[in-house]
Short mmCIF file of C-alpha atoms in Angstrom, two decimals:
data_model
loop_
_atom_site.label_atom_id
_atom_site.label_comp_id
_atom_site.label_asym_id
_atom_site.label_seq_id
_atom_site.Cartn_x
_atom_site.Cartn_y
_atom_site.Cartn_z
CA UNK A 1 112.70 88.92 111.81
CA UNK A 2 111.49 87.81 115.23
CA UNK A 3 111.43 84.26 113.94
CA UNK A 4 114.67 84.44 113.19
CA UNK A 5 115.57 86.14 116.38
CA UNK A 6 113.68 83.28 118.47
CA UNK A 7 115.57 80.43 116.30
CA UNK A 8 118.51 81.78 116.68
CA UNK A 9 118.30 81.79 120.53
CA UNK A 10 117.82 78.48 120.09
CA UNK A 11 120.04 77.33 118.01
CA UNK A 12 122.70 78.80 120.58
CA UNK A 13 120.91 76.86 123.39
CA UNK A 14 121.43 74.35 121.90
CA UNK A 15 125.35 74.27 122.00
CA UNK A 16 125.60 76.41 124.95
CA UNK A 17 123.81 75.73 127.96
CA UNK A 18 124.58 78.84 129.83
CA UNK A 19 122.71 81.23 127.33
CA UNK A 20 119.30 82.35 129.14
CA UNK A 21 116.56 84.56 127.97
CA UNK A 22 114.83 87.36 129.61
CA UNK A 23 111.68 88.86 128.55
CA UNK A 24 109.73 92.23 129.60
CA UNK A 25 105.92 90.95 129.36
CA UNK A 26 106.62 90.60 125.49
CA UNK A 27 107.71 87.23 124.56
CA UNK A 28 104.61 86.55 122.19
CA UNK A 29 105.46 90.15 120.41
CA UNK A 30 109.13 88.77 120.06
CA UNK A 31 108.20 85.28 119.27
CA UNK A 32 110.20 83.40 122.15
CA UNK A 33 107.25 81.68 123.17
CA UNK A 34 108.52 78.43 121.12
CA UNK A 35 112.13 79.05 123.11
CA UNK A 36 110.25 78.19 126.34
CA UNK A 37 109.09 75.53 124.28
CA UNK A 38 112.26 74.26 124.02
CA UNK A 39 113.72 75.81 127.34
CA UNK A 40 111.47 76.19 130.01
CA UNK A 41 113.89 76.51 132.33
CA UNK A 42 116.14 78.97 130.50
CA UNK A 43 114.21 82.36 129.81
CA UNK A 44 112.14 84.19 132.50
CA UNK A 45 109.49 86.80 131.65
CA UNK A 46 109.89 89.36 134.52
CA UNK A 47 106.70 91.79 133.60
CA UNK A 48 106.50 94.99 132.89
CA UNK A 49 109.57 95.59 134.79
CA UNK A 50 112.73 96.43 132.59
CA UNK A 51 115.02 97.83 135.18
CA UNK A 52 114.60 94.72 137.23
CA UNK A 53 115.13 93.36 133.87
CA UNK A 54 118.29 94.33 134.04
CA UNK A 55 119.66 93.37 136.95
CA UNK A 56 118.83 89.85 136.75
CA UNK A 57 120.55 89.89 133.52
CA UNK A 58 123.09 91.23 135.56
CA UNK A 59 122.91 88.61 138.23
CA UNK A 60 122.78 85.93 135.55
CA UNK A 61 125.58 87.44 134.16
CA UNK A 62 128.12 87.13 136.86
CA UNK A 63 126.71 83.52 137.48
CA UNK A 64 128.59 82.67 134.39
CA UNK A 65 125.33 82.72 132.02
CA UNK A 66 125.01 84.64 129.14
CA UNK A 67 121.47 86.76 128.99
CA UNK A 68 119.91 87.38 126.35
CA UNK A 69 117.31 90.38 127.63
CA UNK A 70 114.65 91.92 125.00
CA UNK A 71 112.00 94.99 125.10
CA UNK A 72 111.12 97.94 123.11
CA UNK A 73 113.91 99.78 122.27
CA UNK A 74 111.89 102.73 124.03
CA UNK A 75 111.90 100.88 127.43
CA UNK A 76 115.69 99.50 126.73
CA UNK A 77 117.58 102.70 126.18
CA UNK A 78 115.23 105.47 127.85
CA UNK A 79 114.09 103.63 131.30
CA UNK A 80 116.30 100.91 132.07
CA UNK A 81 119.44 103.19 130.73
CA UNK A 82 120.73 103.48 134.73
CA UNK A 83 121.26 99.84 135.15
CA UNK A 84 122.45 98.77 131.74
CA UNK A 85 125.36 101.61 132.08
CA UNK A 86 125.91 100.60 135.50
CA UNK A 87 124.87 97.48 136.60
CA UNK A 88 126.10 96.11 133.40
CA UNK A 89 128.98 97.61 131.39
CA UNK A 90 130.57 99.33 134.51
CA UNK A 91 130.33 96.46 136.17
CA UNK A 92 132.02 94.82 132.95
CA UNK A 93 129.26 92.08 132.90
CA UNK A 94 128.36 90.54 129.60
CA UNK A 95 124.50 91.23 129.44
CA UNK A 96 122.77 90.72 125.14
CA UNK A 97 120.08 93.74 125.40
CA UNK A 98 117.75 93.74 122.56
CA UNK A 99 115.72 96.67 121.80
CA UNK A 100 113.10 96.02 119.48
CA UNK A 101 110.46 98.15 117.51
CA UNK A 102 112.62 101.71 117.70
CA UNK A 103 111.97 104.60 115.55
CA UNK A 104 109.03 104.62 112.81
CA UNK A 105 109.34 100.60 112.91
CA UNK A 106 106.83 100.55 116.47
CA UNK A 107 104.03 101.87 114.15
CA UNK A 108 100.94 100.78 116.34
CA UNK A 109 102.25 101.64 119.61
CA UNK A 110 102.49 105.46 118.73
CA UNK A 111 104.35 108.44 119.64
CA UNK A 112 105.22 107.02 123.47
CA UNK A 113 106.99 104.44 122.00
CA UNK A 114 108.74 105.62 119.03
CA UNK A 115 112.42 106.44 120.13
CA UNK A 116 114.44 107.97 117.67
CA UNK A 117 117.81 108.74 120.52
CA UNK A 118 118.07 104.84 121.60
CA UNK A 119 121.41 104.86 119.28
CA UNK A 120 122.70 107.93 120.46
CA UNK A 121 121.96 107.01 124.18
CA UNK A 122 123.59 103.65 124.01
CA UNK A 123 126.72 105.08 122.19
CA UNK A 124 127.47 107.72 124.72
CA UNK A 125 128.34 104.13 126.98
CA UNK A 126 131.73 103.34 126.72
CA UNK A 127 133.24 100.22 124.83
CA UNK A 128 129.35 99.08 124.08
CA UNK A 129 128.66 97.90 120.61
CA UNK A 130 125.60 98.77 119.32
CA UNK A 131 124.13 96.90 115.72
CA UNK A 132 121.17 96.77 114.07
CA UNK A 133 120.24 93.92 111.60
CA UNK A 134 119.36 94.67 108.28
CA UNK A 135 118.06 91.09 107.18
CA UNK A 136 117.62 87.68 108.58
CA UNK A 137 121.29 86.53 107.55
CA UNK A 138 122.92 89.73 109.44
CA UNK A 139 120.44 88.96 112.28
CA UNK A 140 121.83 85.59 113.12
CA UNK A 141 125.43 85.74 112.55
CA UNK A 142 125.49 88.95 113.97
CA UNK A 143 123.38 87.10 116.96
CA UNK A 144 126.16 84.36 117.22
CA UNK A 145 129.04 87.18 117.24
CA UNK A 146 127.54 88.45 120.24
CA UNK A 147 127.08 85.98 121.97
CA UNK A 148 130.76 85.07 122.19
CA UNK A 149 131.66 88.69 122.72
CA UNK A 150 133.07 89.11 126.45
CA UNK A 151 131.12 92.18 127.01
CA UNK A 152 127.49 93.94 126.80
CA UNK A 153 125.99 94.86 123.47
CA UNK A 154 122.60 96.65 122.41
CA UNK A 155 120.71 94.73 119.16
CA UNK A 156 117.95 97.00 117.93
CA UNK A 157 115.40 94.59 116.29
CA UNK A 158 112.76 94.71 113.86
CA UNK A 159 109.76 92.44 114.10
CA UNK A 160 108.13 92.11 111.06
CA UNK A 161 109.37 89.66 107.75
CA UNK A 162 111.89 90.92 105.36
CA UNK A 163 113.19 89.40 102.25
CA UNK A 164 117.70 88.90 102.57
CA UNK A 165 119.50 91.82 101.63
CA UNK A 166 122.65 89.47 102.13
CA UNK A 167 123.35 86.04 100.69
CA UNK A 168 123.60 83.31 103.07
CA UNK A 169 127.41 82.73 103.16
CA UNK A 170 128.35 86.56 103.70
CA UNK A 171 130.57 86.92 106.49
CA UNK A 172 130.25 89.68 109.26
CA UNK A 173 132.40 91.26 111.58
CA UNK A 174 130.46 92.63 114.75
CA UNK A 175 131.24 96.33 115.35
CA UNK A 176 132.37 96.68 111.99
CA UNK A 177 130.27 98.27 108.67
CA UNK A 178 129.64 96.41 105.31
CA UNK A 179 129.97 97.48 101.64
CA UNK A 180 127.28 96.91 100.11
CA UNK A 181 127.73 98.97 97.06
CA UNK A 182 131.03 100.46 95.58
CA UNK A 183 130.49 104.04 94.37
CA UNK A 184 133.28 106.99 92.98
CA UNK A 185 131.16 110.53 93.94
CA UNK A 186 129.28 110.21 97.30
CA UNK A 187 128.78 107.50 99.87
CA UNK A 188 125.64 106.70 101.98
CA UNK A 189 126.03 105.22 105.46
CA UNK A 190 123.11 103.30 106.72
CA UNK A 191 121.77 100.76 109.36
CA UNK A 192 118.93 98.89 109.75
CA UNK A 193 116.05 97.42 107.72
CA UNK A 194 114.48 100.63 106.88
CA UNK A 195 117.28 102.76 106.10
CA UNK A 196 119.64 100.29 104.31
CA UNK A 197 116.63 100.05 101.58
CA UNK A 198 116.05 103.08 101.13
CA UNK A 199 120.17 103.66 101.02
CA UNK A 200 120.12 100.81 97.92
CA UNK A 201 117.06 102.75 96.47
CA UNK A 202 118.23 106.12 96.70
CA UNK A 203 121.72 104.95 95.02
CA UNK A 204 119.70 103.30 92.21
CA UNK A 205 118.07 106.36 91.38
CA UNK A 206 121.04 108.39 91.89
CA UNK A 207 123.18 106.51 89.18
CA UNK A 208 120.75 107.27 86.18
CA UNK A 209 121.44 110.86 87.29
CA UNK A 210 125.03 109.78 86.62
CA UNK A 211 126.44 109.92 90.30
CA UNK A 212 128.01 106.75 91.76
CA UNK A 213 126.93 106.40 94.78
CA UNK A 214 128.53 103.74 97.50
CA UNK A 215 126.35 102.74 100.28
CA UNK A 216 127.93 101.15 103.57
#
């Protein structure tokens, strides 16, 4: 997914040159190495400092640019929390925070980095919208929806590859759920690479037991 994260960046570079790209110390774990490629001038790694990270967005943001700032989903929600509620919605600036690797998805990193309460942190911030990608083709037109959104929003992001979920010319509407599956007894409400599968799977194994099950 980070390789469709990274070309997506660029394709709205491309078009727009006041999208900009911040990075915590991890731009070779999220692939934007071949954006500086492309942009040298447009994305700034800052370190291993993600409230700072923050406020440049910030700074960028009432410049006029549109930032595009990415770390664990660990560091996003639990440290730099502070300065995204204040320094960026309060403030009603229009910072792109990507939190990559939450839950069961940082695997190698371990327990220290495995943040379950990112979602529930970033919802408790008012007007915010918070997404998470299931496949590459909800990644980037999600992506390109939030980019033109006057306001801040929190992307959670897997890394690794994943096969589409979606066809190419599905539409999207950010904020907003999608049917995936139309079902008569229960329905099961998912996000996310992990959890939409295993949604689908459980519903598969769940109609030979003869229960239609819908999963949004």
């Amino acid at each position: 997914m980070r390789t469709f994260y990274t070309d997506t960046l660029i394709e709205l570079a491309e078009k727009d040159p006041n999208i900009v790209v911040l990075e915590a110390d991890l731009m070779k774990c999220h692939g934007t190495i071949e954006f500086k490629e492309r942009f040298p001038e447009r994305i700034f790694n800052v370190g291993v400092a993600e409230a700072n990270m923050i406020g440049i967005a910030a700074g960028f943001s009432a410049s006029g640019k549109t930032p595009f700032a990415a770390t664990f989903a660990c560091f996003a929600s639990r440290r730099a929390f502070d300065q995204f509620f204040i320094s960026g919605n309060y403030a009603k600036l229009n910072i792109k925070l990507v939190g990559s690797d939450a839950g069961i998805t940082a695997v190698y990193n371990g327990g220290t980095h495995m943040t379950f309460e990112d979602i529930g942190l970033m919802r408790t911030i008012p007007d915010l919208i918070v997404f998470e990608p299931c496949d590459p083709v909800s990644l980037r037109k999600l992506m390109l929806q939030s980019a033109y959104h006057k306001g801040c929003t929190y992307m959670r992001l897997y890394r690794n590859p994943v096969e589409n979920v979606y066809k190419e010319d599905e539409e999207f509407e950010l904020g907003k759920g999608k049917v995936l599956k139309d079902g008569e007894d229960i329905t099961l409400i998912a996000i996310g690479v992990v959890l939409v599968r295993e949604a689908l799977a459980a519903a598969a194994k769940l109609e030979k037991k003869g229960i239609s099950a819908a999963v949004i």
